[in-house]
Short mmCIF file of C-alpha atoms in Angstrom, two decimals:
data_model
loop_
_atom_site.label_atom_id
_atom_site.label_comp_id
_atom_site.label_asym_id
_atom_site.label_seq_id
_atom_site.Cartn_x
_atom_site.Cartn_y
_atom_site.Cartn_z
CA MET A 50 0.00 0.00 0.00
CA PRO A 51 1.45 3.44 -0.98
CA ALA A 52 1.27 4.88 2.53
CA GLY A 53 3.27 8.00 1.62
CA LEU A 54 1.02 8.89 -1.30
CA ILE A 55 -2.17 8.29 0.67
CA ALA A 56 -0.80 10.35 3.56
CA LEU A 57 -0.03 13.19 1.14
CA GLY A 58 -3.61 13.11 -0.15
CA ALA A 59 -4.97 13.19 3.39
CA PHE A 60 -2.62 16.06 4.24
CA ILE A 61 -3.90 18.14 1.29
CA VAL A 62 -7.55 17.43 2.10
CA VAL A 63 -7.15 18.35 5.78
CA ILE A 64 -5.47 21.72 5.15
CA ILE A 65 -7.96 22.69 2.41
CA VAL A 66 -10.98 21.76 4.51
CA TRP A 67 -9.67 23.42 7.67
CA ASN A 68 -8.63 26.61 5.86
CA VAL A 69 -11.31 26.98 3.17
CA VAL A 70 -14.38 25.29 4.67
CA PHE A 71 -13.90 26.15 8.34
CA LYS A 72 -12.17 29.49 7.58
CA ARG A 73 -9.40 28.85 10.11
CA ASN A 74 -5.86 30.15 9.70
CA MET A 75 -3.25 28.22 7.75
CA GLY A 76 -1.01 27.64 10.77
CA GLU A 77 -3.76 25.59 12.42
CA ALA A 78 -4.43 23.78 9.15
CA MET A 79 -0.77 22.80 8.86
CA LEU A 80 -0.74 21.51 12.44
CA PHE A 81 -3.73 19.24 11.81
CA GLY A 82 -2.19 18.21 8.50
CA LEU A 83 0.99 17.21 10.33
CA LEU A 84 -0.95 15.20 12.92
CA THR A 85 -2.92 13.48 10.16
CA THR A 86 0.24 12.65 8.26
CA ALA A 87 1.97 11.22 11.33
CA ALA A 88 -1.07 9.02 12.03
CA PHE A 89 -0.24 7.00 8.90
CA ALA A 90 2.87 5.72 10.66
CA GLY A 91 0.57 3.55 12.79
CA THR A 92 2.07 2.50 16.10
CA GLY A 93 5.16 4.53 15.21
CA ALA A 94 3.13 7.76 14.92
CA PRO A 95 4.50 9.42 18.10
CA GLU A 96 8.06 8.70 17.06
CA ALA A 97 7.42 9.92 13.48
CA LEU A 98 5.79 13.10 14.77
CA LEU A 99 8.59 13.92 17.22
CA GLY A 100 11.21 13.07 14.60
CA GLY A 101 9.60 15.40 12.07
CA LEU A 102 9.37 18.24 14.59
CA ARG A 103 12.99 17.71 15.63
CA ASP A 104 14.35 17.52 12.09
CA ALA A 105 12.42 20.65 11.06
CA LEU A 106 14.38 22.67 13.62
CA ASN A 107 17.59 21.88 11.72
CA GLU A 108 16.31 23.40 8.45
CA GLU A 109 17.82 26.77 7.50
CA VAL A 110 14.71 27.63 5.50
CA LEU A 111 12.64 27.99 8.66
CA TYR A 112 14.83 30.72 10.12
CA ALA A 113 15.40 32.39 6.74
CA ALA A 114 11.66 32.73 6.20
CA LEU A 115 11.24 34.48 9.55
CA ALA A 116 14.09 36.82 8.62
CA PHE A 117 12.31 37.70 5.36
CA VAL A 118 9.09 38.40 7.28
CA PHE A 119 10.89 40.88 9.53
CA MET A 120 12.64 42.41 6.52
CA ALA A 121 9.30 43.10 4.82
CA TYR A 122 7.93 44.58 8.05
CA VAL A 123 10.86 46.97 8.44
CA VAL A 124 10.79 48.09 4.78
CA ASP A 125 7.06 48.78 5.09
CA ARG A 126 7.12 50.54 8.48
CA THR A 127 10.03 52.81 7.54
CA GLY A 128 8.08 54.02 4.48
CA LEU A 129 10.82 53.07 2.03
CA ILE A 130 8.47 51.20 -0.31
CA HIS A 131 6.43 54.37 -0.86
CA LYS A 132 9.57 56.30 -1.74
CA LEU A 133 10.51 53.64 -4.28
CA LEU A 134 7.02 53.86 -5.80
CA ALA A 135 7.29 57.63 -6.05
CA ILE A 136 10.51 57.27 -8.05
CA LEU A 137 8.85 54.75 -10.38
CA ASN A 138 5.93 57.12 -10.77
CA SER A 139 8.25 59.94 -11.81
CA LEU A 140 10.03 57.72 -14.32
CA ILE A 141 7.07 56.18 -16.18
CA GLY A 142 3.97 58.00 -14.97
CA ARG A 143 3.97 60.37 -17.94
CA VAL A 144 3.27 57.74 -20.59
CA ARG A 145 -0.15 56.38 -21.52
CA GLY A 146 -1.14 53.75 -19.04
CA GLY A 147 1.46 55.09 -16.64
CA PRO A 148 -0.44 54.13 -13.46
CA ALA A 149 -0.68 50.50 -14.62
CA LEU A 150 3.00 50.48 -15.57
CA VAL A 151 3.86 51.88 -12.13
CA ASP A 152 1.67 49.21 -10.53
CA THR A 153 3.47 46.52 -12.54
CA ALA A 154 6.96 47.80 -11.79
CA GLY A 155 6.05 48.60 -8.19
CA SER A 156 4.59 45.13 -7.71
CA ALA A 157 7.87 43.66 -8.94
CA VAL A 158 9.86 45.76 -6.43
CA MET A 159 7.44 45.14 -3.58
CA GLY A 160 7.17 41.46 -4.49
CA ALA A 161 10.92 41.01 -4.40
CA LEU A 162 11.03 42.64 -0.97
CA SER A 163 7.99 41.07 0.67
CA GLY A 164 7.19 37.86 -1.21
CA SER A 165 3.50 38.35 -0.35
CA ASN A 166 0.87 38.43 -3.09
CA SER A 167 -2.05 39.99 -1.21
CA GLY A 168 0.29 42.29 0.70
CA ASN A 169 1.91 43.23 -2.58
CA THR A 170 -1.45 44.15 -4.12
CA ALA A 171 -2.46 46.17 -1.06
CA ALA A 172 0.81 48.09 -0.68
CA THR A 173 1.22 48.99 -4.35
CA GLY A 174 -2.46 49.24 -5.23
CA ALA A 175 -3.29 51.66 -2.42
CA PHE A 176 -1.41 54.22 -4.50
CA THR A 177 -1.96 53.06 -8.08
CA GLY A 178 -5.54 51.70 -7.91
CA PRO A 179 -7.40 55.00 -7.41
CA TRP A 180 -4.92 56.65 -9.78
CA MET A 181 -5.77 54.16 -12.55
CA VAL A 182 -9.53 54.74 -12.14
CA ARG A 183 -9.00 58.51 -12.12
CA THR A 184 -7.13 58.35 -15.45
CA GLY A 185 -9.77 56.41 -17.38
CA TRP A 186 -9.29 52.77 -16.45
CA SER A 187 -12.52 50.96 -15.60
CA PRO A 188 -12.72 49.65 -12.02
CA GLU A 189 -12.84 46.04 -13.27
CA ARG A 190 -9.84 46.47 -15.58
CA SER A 191 -7.89 48.22 -12.83
CA ALA A 192 -8.67 45.44 -10.37
CA THR A 193 -7.71 42.81 -12.96
CA VAL A 194 -4.31 44.40 -13.54
CA MET A 195 -3.67 44.88 -9.82
CA ALA A 196 -4.66 41.32 -8.85
CA GLY A 197 -2.71 39.91 -11.78
CA ASN A 198 0.37 41.87 -10.73
CA GLY A 199 -0.03 40.68 -7.16
CA GLY A 200 1.38 37.33 -8.21
CA LEU A 201 4.79 38.96 -8.58
CA GLY A 202 5.05 38.57 -4.82
CA ALA A 203 5.79 34.88 -5.39
CA ALA A 204 7.25 35.20 -8.90
CA LEU A 205 10.43 37.05 -7.97
CA PRO A 206 13.11 36.07 -5.47
CA PRO A 207 13.32 36.03 -2.57
CA SER A 208 10.01 34.69 -1.32
CA ALA A 209 8.68 32.25 1.24
CA SER A 210 7.61 30.03 -1.66
CA MET A 211 11.19 29.89 -2.93
CA VAL A 212 12.43 29.02 0.55
CA ILE A 213 9.95 26.15 0.84
CA MET A 214 10.91 24.65 -2.53
CA ILE A 215 14.64 24.91 -1.80
CA GLY A 216 13.96 22.98 1.38
CA PHE A 217 12.09 20.27 -0.54
CA ALA A 218 14.82 20.03 -3.21
CA GLY A 219 17.61 19.60 -0.65
CA SER A 220 20.94 18.76 -2.22
CA MET A 221 19.51 18.66 -5.77
CA VAL A 222 19.87 22.45 -6.10
CA THR A 223 21.70 25.37 -4.52
CA THR A 224 20.16 28.60 -3.31
CA GLY A 225 22.16 30.61 -5.84
CA GLN A 226 20.92 28.48 -8.73
CA ILE A 227 17.28 28.90 -7.76
CA TYR A 228 17.69 32.60 -7.07
CA LEU A 229 19.07 33.32 -10.54
CA ALA A 230 16.66 30.95 -12.30
CA LEU A 231 13.62 32.41 -10.54
CA LEU A 232 14.85 35.92 -11.29
CA CYS A 233 14.91 35.06 -15.01
CA ALA A 234 11.47 33.46 -14.78
CA GLY A 235 10.16 36.53 -12.95
CA LEU A 236 11.50 38.78 -15.69
CA TYR A 237 9.59 36.71 -18.28
CA GLN A 238 6.44 37.29 -16.25
CA LEU A 239 7.22 40.97 -15.91
CA VAL A 240 7.64 41.36 -19.67
CA TRP A 241 4.31 39.61 -20.23
CA ARG A 242 2.58 41.99 -17.82
CA PHE A 243 4.03 45.05 -19.54
CA LEU A 244 2.76 43.70 -22.88
CA LEU A 245 -0.67 43.23 -21.32
CA VAL A 246 -0.72 46.82 -20.10
CA ALA A 247 0.16 48.05 -23.60
CA TYR A 248 -2.68 45.91 -25.01
CA PHE A 249 -5.20 47.22 -22.47
CA VAL A 250 -4.14 50.84 -23.10
CA ARG A 251 -4.75 50.47 -26.81
CA ARG A 252 -7.94 48.46 -26.47
CA ASP A 253 -9.55 50.74 -23.87
CA GLY A 254 -8.26 54.06 -25.24
CA ILE A 255 -6.43 55.05 -22.06
CA GLN A 256 -4.82 58.53 -21.99
CA ARG A 257 -1.79 59.82 -20.04
CA ALA A 258 -2.11 61.05 -16.47
CA PRO A 259 -2.58 64.78 -15.72
CA ASP A 260 0.62 66.68 -14.95
CA GLU A 261 -0.62 67.69 -11.51
CA ASP A 262 -0.61 64.02 -10.45
CA LEU A 263 3.07 63.62 -11.27
CA GLN A 264 6.17 64.47 -9.26
CA PRO A 265 9.39 65.57 -11.04
CA LEU A 266 12.05 62.86 -10.99
CA ARG A 267 14.59 65.21 -9.43
CA ARG A 268 12.24 65.88 -6.52
CA ALA A 269 11.41 62.18 -6.11
CA LEU A 270 15.10 61.31 -6.01
CA ARG A 271 15.80 64.15 -3.61
CA ASP A 272 13.03 63.07 -1.25
CA GLY A 273 13.44 59.32 -1.53
CA GLY A 274 16.58 58.47 -3.46
CA THR A 275 18.23 57.03 -0.38
CA ALA A 276 15.61 54.26 -0.43
CA LEU A 277 17.45 52.79 -3.42
CA ILE A 278 20.30 51.87 -1.08
CA ILE A 279 18.34 48.92 0.32
CA VAL A 280 18.56 47.22 -3.09
CA LEU A 281 22.26 46.68 -2.34
CA GLY A 282 21.20 44.35 0.44
CA ALA A 283 19.91 41.93 -2.18
CA LEU A 284 22.58 42.52 -4.82
CA VAL A 285 25.74 42.17 -2.72
CA PRO A 286 25.15 38.60 -1.42
CA ILE A 287 24.29 37.46 -4.95
CA LEU A 288 27.33 39.09 -6.56
CA VAL A 289 29.80 37.63 -4.06
CA THR A 290 28.37 34.11 -4.24
CA VAL A 291 27.31 33.65 -7.87
CA GLY A 292 28.99 34.61 -11.15
CA PRO A 293 32.35 36.11 -12.17
CA LEU A 294 32.97 38.04 -8.94
CA ALA A 295 32.31 34.92 -6.89
CA ASN A 296 34.77 32.96 -9.04
CA LEU A 297 37.39 35.69 -8.62
CA LEU A 298 36.97 35.79 -4.85
CA THR A 299 37.09 32.01 -4.64
CA ASN A 300 40.12 31.46 -6.88
CA SER A 301 42.23 34.59 -6.41
CA THR A 302 41.75 35.79 -2.83
CA PRO A 303 42.45 34.39 0.66
CA LEU A 304 38.72 33.93 1.10
CA GLY A 305 38.85 30.86 -1.15
CA GLU A 306 36.10 28.31 -0.79
CA SER A 307 34.69 30.07 2.27
CA ILE A 308 32.70 32.15 -0.22
CA GLU A 309 30.58 29.06 -0.85
CA ASP A 310 29.58 29.06 2.82
CA ILE A 311 27.83 32.43 2.50
CA SER A 312 24.09 31.79 2.58
CA ILE A 313 21.99 34.04 0.36
CA LEU A 314 18.91 33.05 2.35
CA THR A 315 20.49 34.40 5.51
CA TRP A 316 22.36 37.45 4.29
CA ILE A 317 19.79 39.06 2.00
CA PRO A 318 17.19 39.67 4.74
CA LEU A 319 19.90 40.65 7.23
CA LEU A 320 21.51 43.23 4.94
CA VAL A 321 18.24 44.64 3.59
CA THR A 322 16.88 44.96 7.13
CA ALA A 323 20.06 46.63 8.38
CA LEU A 324 20.13 49.08 5.47
CA ALA A 325 16.42 49.82 5.88
CA LEU A 326 16.92 50.59 9.57
CA ILE A 327 19.82 52.91 8.73
CA VAL A 328 18.12 54.69 5.82
CA GLY A 329 14.78 54.93 7.60
CA ARG A 330 16.18 55.71 11.04
CA ARG A 331 14.19 58.95 11.33
CA THR A 332 10.94 57.00 11.20
CA LEU A 333 11.96 54.58 13.94
CA PRO A 334 10.32 54.80 17.37
CA ARG A 335 11.85 56.67 20.29
CA GLY A 336 11.91 55.25 23.78
CA ALA A 337 11.59 51.72 25.15
CA ARG A 338 7.79 51.75 25.24
CA ASN A 339 7.46 52.81 21.58
CA TRP A 340 10.05 50.22 20.53
CA ALA A 341 8.13 47.53 22.42
CA THR A 342 4.95 48.49 20.56
CA TRP A 343 6.82 48.56 17.25
CA ILE A 344 8.21 45.05 17.77
CA THR A 345 4.92 43.72 19.14
CA ASP A 346 3.12 44.81 15.97
CA ALA A 347 5.38 42.46 14.00
CA MET A 348 4.62 39.42 16.15
CA PRO A 349 1.42 38.30 14.34
CA ARG A 350 3.38 38.04 11.09
CA PHE A 351 5.98 35.82 12.75
CA ALA A 352 3.32 33.64 14.36
CA SER A 353 1.54 33.02 11.07
CA ILE A 354 4.47 32.24 8.78
CA GLY A 355 6.50 30.60 11.54
CA ALA A 356 3.80 28.08 12.44
CA LEU A 357 2.99 27.44 8.77
CA LEU A 358 6.57 26.71 7.76
CA TYR A 359 7.53 24.77 10.87
CA PHE A 360 4.61 22.36 10.58
CA ALA A 361 5.05 22.25 6.79
CA VAL A 362 8.72 21.23 7.00
CA ALA A 363 7.91 18.73 9.77
CA SER A 364 5.17 17.22 7.59
CA SER A 365 7.65 16.93 4.74
CA GLU A 366 10.03 15.01 6.99
CA VAL A 367 7.24 12.64 8.05
CA LEU A 368 6.13 12.08 4.45
CA SER A 369 9.70 11.28 3.46
CA GLY A 370 9.87 8.71 6.24
CA LEU A 371 6.64 7.14 4.95
CA GLY A 372 8.26 6.54 1.56
CA LEU A 373 6.59 9.25 -0.51
CA ALA A 374 9.44 9.43 -3.03
CA ALA A 375 9.29 5.68 -3.72
CA ASP A 376 5.50 5.81 -4.07
CA ILE A 377 5.73 8.62 -6.63
CA ASP A 378 8.40 6.78 -8.61
CA ALA A 379 6.29 3.62 -8.69
CA LEU A 380 3.17 5.51 -9.77
CA LEU A 381 4.90 7.41 -12.54
CA THR A 382 6.60 4.27 -13.82
CA ASP A 383 3.18 2.75 -14.40
CA PHE A 384 1.91 5.81 -16.30
CA GLN A 385 5.12 6.31 -18.32
CA LEU A 386 4.46 10.00 -19.02
CA ASN A 387 7.01 12.20 -20.77
CA LYS A 388 8.20 15.54 -19.42
CA TYR A 389 5.91 17.55 -21.70
CA VAL A 390 2.71 15.96 -20.46
CA MET A 391 3.96 15.84 -16.88
CA ALA A 392 4.78 19.57 -16.86
CA VAL A 393 1.26 20.38 -18.03
CA LEU A 394 -0.31 18.10 -15.40
CA VAL A 395 1.82 19.55 -12.62
CA GLY A 396 1.11 23.10 -13.82
CA VAL A 397 -2.64 22.52 -13.78
CA LEU A 398 -2.47 20.80 -10.38
CA VAL A 399 -0.50 23.62 -8.75
CA ALA A 400 -2.59 26.38 -10.37
CA VAL A 401 -5.86 24.73 -9.28
CA VAL A 402 -4.68 24.20 -5.69
CA ALA A 403 -3.42 27.81 -5.63
CA GLY A 404 -7.00 28.96 -6.17
CA PRO A 405 -8.23 28.43 -2.61
CA LEU A 406 -4.77 28.50 -0.97
CA SER A 407 -1.84 30.92 -0.88
CA SER A 408 1.28 30.13 -2.90
CA THR A 409 3.16 29.09 0.24
CA ALA A 410 0.33 26.84 1.39
CA THR A 411 0.00 25.41 -2.12
CA LEU A 412 3.66 24.47 -2.29
CA THR A 413 3.55 23.12 1.23
CA ALA A 414 0.74 20.82 0.12
CA VAL A 415 1.86 19.72 -3.35
CA GLY A 416 5.34 21.18 -3.84
CA GLN A 417 7.28 18.08 -2.94
CA VAL A 418 5.19 15.66 -4.96
CA SER A 419 5.28 18.05 -7.94
CA LEU A 420 9.06 18.28 -7.75
CA LEU A 421 9.47 14.51 -7.56
CA ALA A 422 7.08 14.07 -10.47
CA LEU A 423 9.00 16.44 -12.76
CA VAL A 424 12.45 15.16 -11.80
CA SER A 425 11.35 11.56 -12.33
CA VAL A 426 10.59 12.24 -16.00
CA GLY A 427 13.93 13.89 -16.68
CA VAL A 428 13.33 17.57 -15.91
CA ASP A 429 16.44 19.23 -14.49
CA PRO A 430 15.87 19.89 -10.75
CA VAL A 431 16.61 23.63 -11.12
CA LEU A 432 14.11 23.93 -13.97
CA ALA A 433 11.60 21.83 -12.04
CA VAL A 434 11.76 24.02 -8.93
CA THR A 435 11.59 27.19 -11.02
CA ALA A 436 8.62 25.99 -13.06
CA ILE A 437 6.71 24.98 -9.92
CA LEU A 438 7.32 28.43 -8.41
CA VAL A 439 5.99 30.00 -11.60
CA PHE A 440 2.87 27.80 -11.44
CA ALA A 441 2.31 28.78 -7.80
CA SER A 442 2.63 32.48 -8.61
CA THR A 443 -0.78 32.31 -10.30
CA GLU A 444 -2.24 32.55 -6.78
CA GLY A 445 -2.95 36.28 -7.07
CA ALA A 446 -4.95 35.72 -10.25
CA SER A 447 -6.72 32.52 -9.19
CA PRO A 448 -10.47 33.04 -8.68
CA PRO A 449 -12.58 32.77 -6.68
CA ALA A 450 -10.68 32.75 -3.36
CA SER A 451 -7.53 34.78 -4.05
CA GLY A 452 -7.06 37.53 -1.50
CA SER A 453 -5.45 39.76 -4.14
CA ILE A 454 -8.70 39.87 -6.11
CA PHE A 455 -10.74 41.19 -3.21
CA VAL A 456 -8.04 43.63 -2.12
CA ALA A 457 -7.88 45.02 -5.67
CA ALA A 458 -11.66 45.18 -5.96
CA GLY A 459 -11.90 47.02 -2.65
CA LEU A 460 -9.33 49.60 -3.74
CA THR A 461 -11.02 50.30 -7.09
CA GLY A 462 -14.71 49.76 -6.34
CA ALA A 463 -14.93 46.87 -8.83
CA LYS A 464 -17.19 43.83 -8.59
CA PRO A 465 -14.81 40.92 -7.90
CA GLU A 466 -16.73 38.41 -10.03
CA LYS A 467 -16.22 40.55 -13.14
CA THR A 468 -12.46 40.03 -12.88
CA PHE A 469 -12.57 36.22 -12.74
CA LEU A 470 -12.63 35.40 -16.47
CA PRO A 471 -10.13 38.12 -17.48
CA LEU A 472 -7.72 36.94 -14.76
CA VAL A 473 -7.89 33.35 -16.00
CA THR A 474 -7.50 34.42 -19.64
CA TYR A 475 -4.79 37.06 -19.32
CA TYR A 476 -2.80 35.82 -16.32
CA MET A 477 -3.42 32.25 -15.14
CA VAL A 478 -3.20 30.48 -18.50
CA PRO A 479 -0.22 32.44 -19.93
CA ILE A 480 1.77 32.22 -16.68
CA THR A 481 1.15 28.47 -16.45
CA LEU A 482 2.38 28.22 -20.04
CA ILE A 483 5.55 30.16 -19.11
CA GLY A 484 6.17 27.60 -16.36
CA CYS A 485 5.72 24.73 -18.81
CA LEU A 486 8.13 26.31 -21.31
CA ILE A 487 10.73 26.63 -18.56
CA ALA A 488 10.29 22.99 -17.50
CA TRP A 489 10.59 21.89 -21.13
CA GLY A 490 13.82 23.88 -21.54
CA VAL A 491 12.34 26.14 -24.22
CA LEU A 492 12.66 29.36 -22.18
CA PRO A 493 16.25 29.57 -20.90
CA VAL A 494 17.08 30.60 -17.34
CA LEU A 495 20.36 31.32 -15.62
CA SER A 496 21.46 28.99 -12.84
#
């Protein structure tokens, strides 16, 4: 009996029912999913459960994810994201469809910093949504663009989704490989979204924004140019660990192979957070009581993502002990599917599950089995992980339960149901196709 595969199915059902039907938070759902999974070990359930919980504590991804959560909190509370948006506005706000272009570019920046789809839509759309409606975009079209762009929270590195998949892949990939590959995949998505904006502008006859709504670039840079410094927090760890500079440091300096020990997952959130605290120091609280309130406000974010990832990683350990990998191999051997059909099946599976769940919850539920399925039919592990992350990034555009849709509708006054078909047509299907092309090796990515 394929105990691992059956346990995986039960795990998925439990978290969907608990989260979608009973409307409980995902941390609770993951806990019950873990308990359900461990129960399949029979009399060894207590040992399997404790083993999974213990092994999860040794995973770097758990602590890295919490660091990214705090990084996003600091960047938001110091107001740096709004300064970055103002600069984007000054650069491209004067062209037709400027507000949508700013929303697209801003979503890419915010997505890379926060990794949250709904949070991405809310932070960027609070500024661009009303602006789009004011410049001739219909509420439904505005909401469609905003919700569709929300997926960039999971499409660009770093993100909690990326952290989860790196944990599942283990020694098959390195963090640097996935970071670069996902960056390339995110750029493909970004180009597609810019093309969509151009199409909508022409189809709907959108005109440029009034001059009074725009800030001169010189003023935007003067007021918020220092916010660009935080980008170095993401660039420096990448440059010193991947590419020509990394090779030079490894081969021609005393640092040598110690460069390979630098963890991107650890240093990006640390450096970005440190730079954000320095650049935004004037917005920081004064006095012990204000600092306590400031830190306390961040706690709910830690509780949510911390519980989700801890129980998710523990569940993965339990599933591995139940023989999930062997079950998948046996099942796929019977079907004898090629990588082209398998990529489509995995893409549809992930996109469908991402409808009621977030991208992180989706990958927690089906990320490991999807990775094993693609690798088993000959897909390179780096391409497999990247493609799965692309599939999961459809979350923002997945009706009817995506939080991004309702956030966007609330900001623009649109009826959410009127965005469902356009989101599927213009975002879900094309993005899933991009993921398939990456898995097939048609769209190249760096790694």
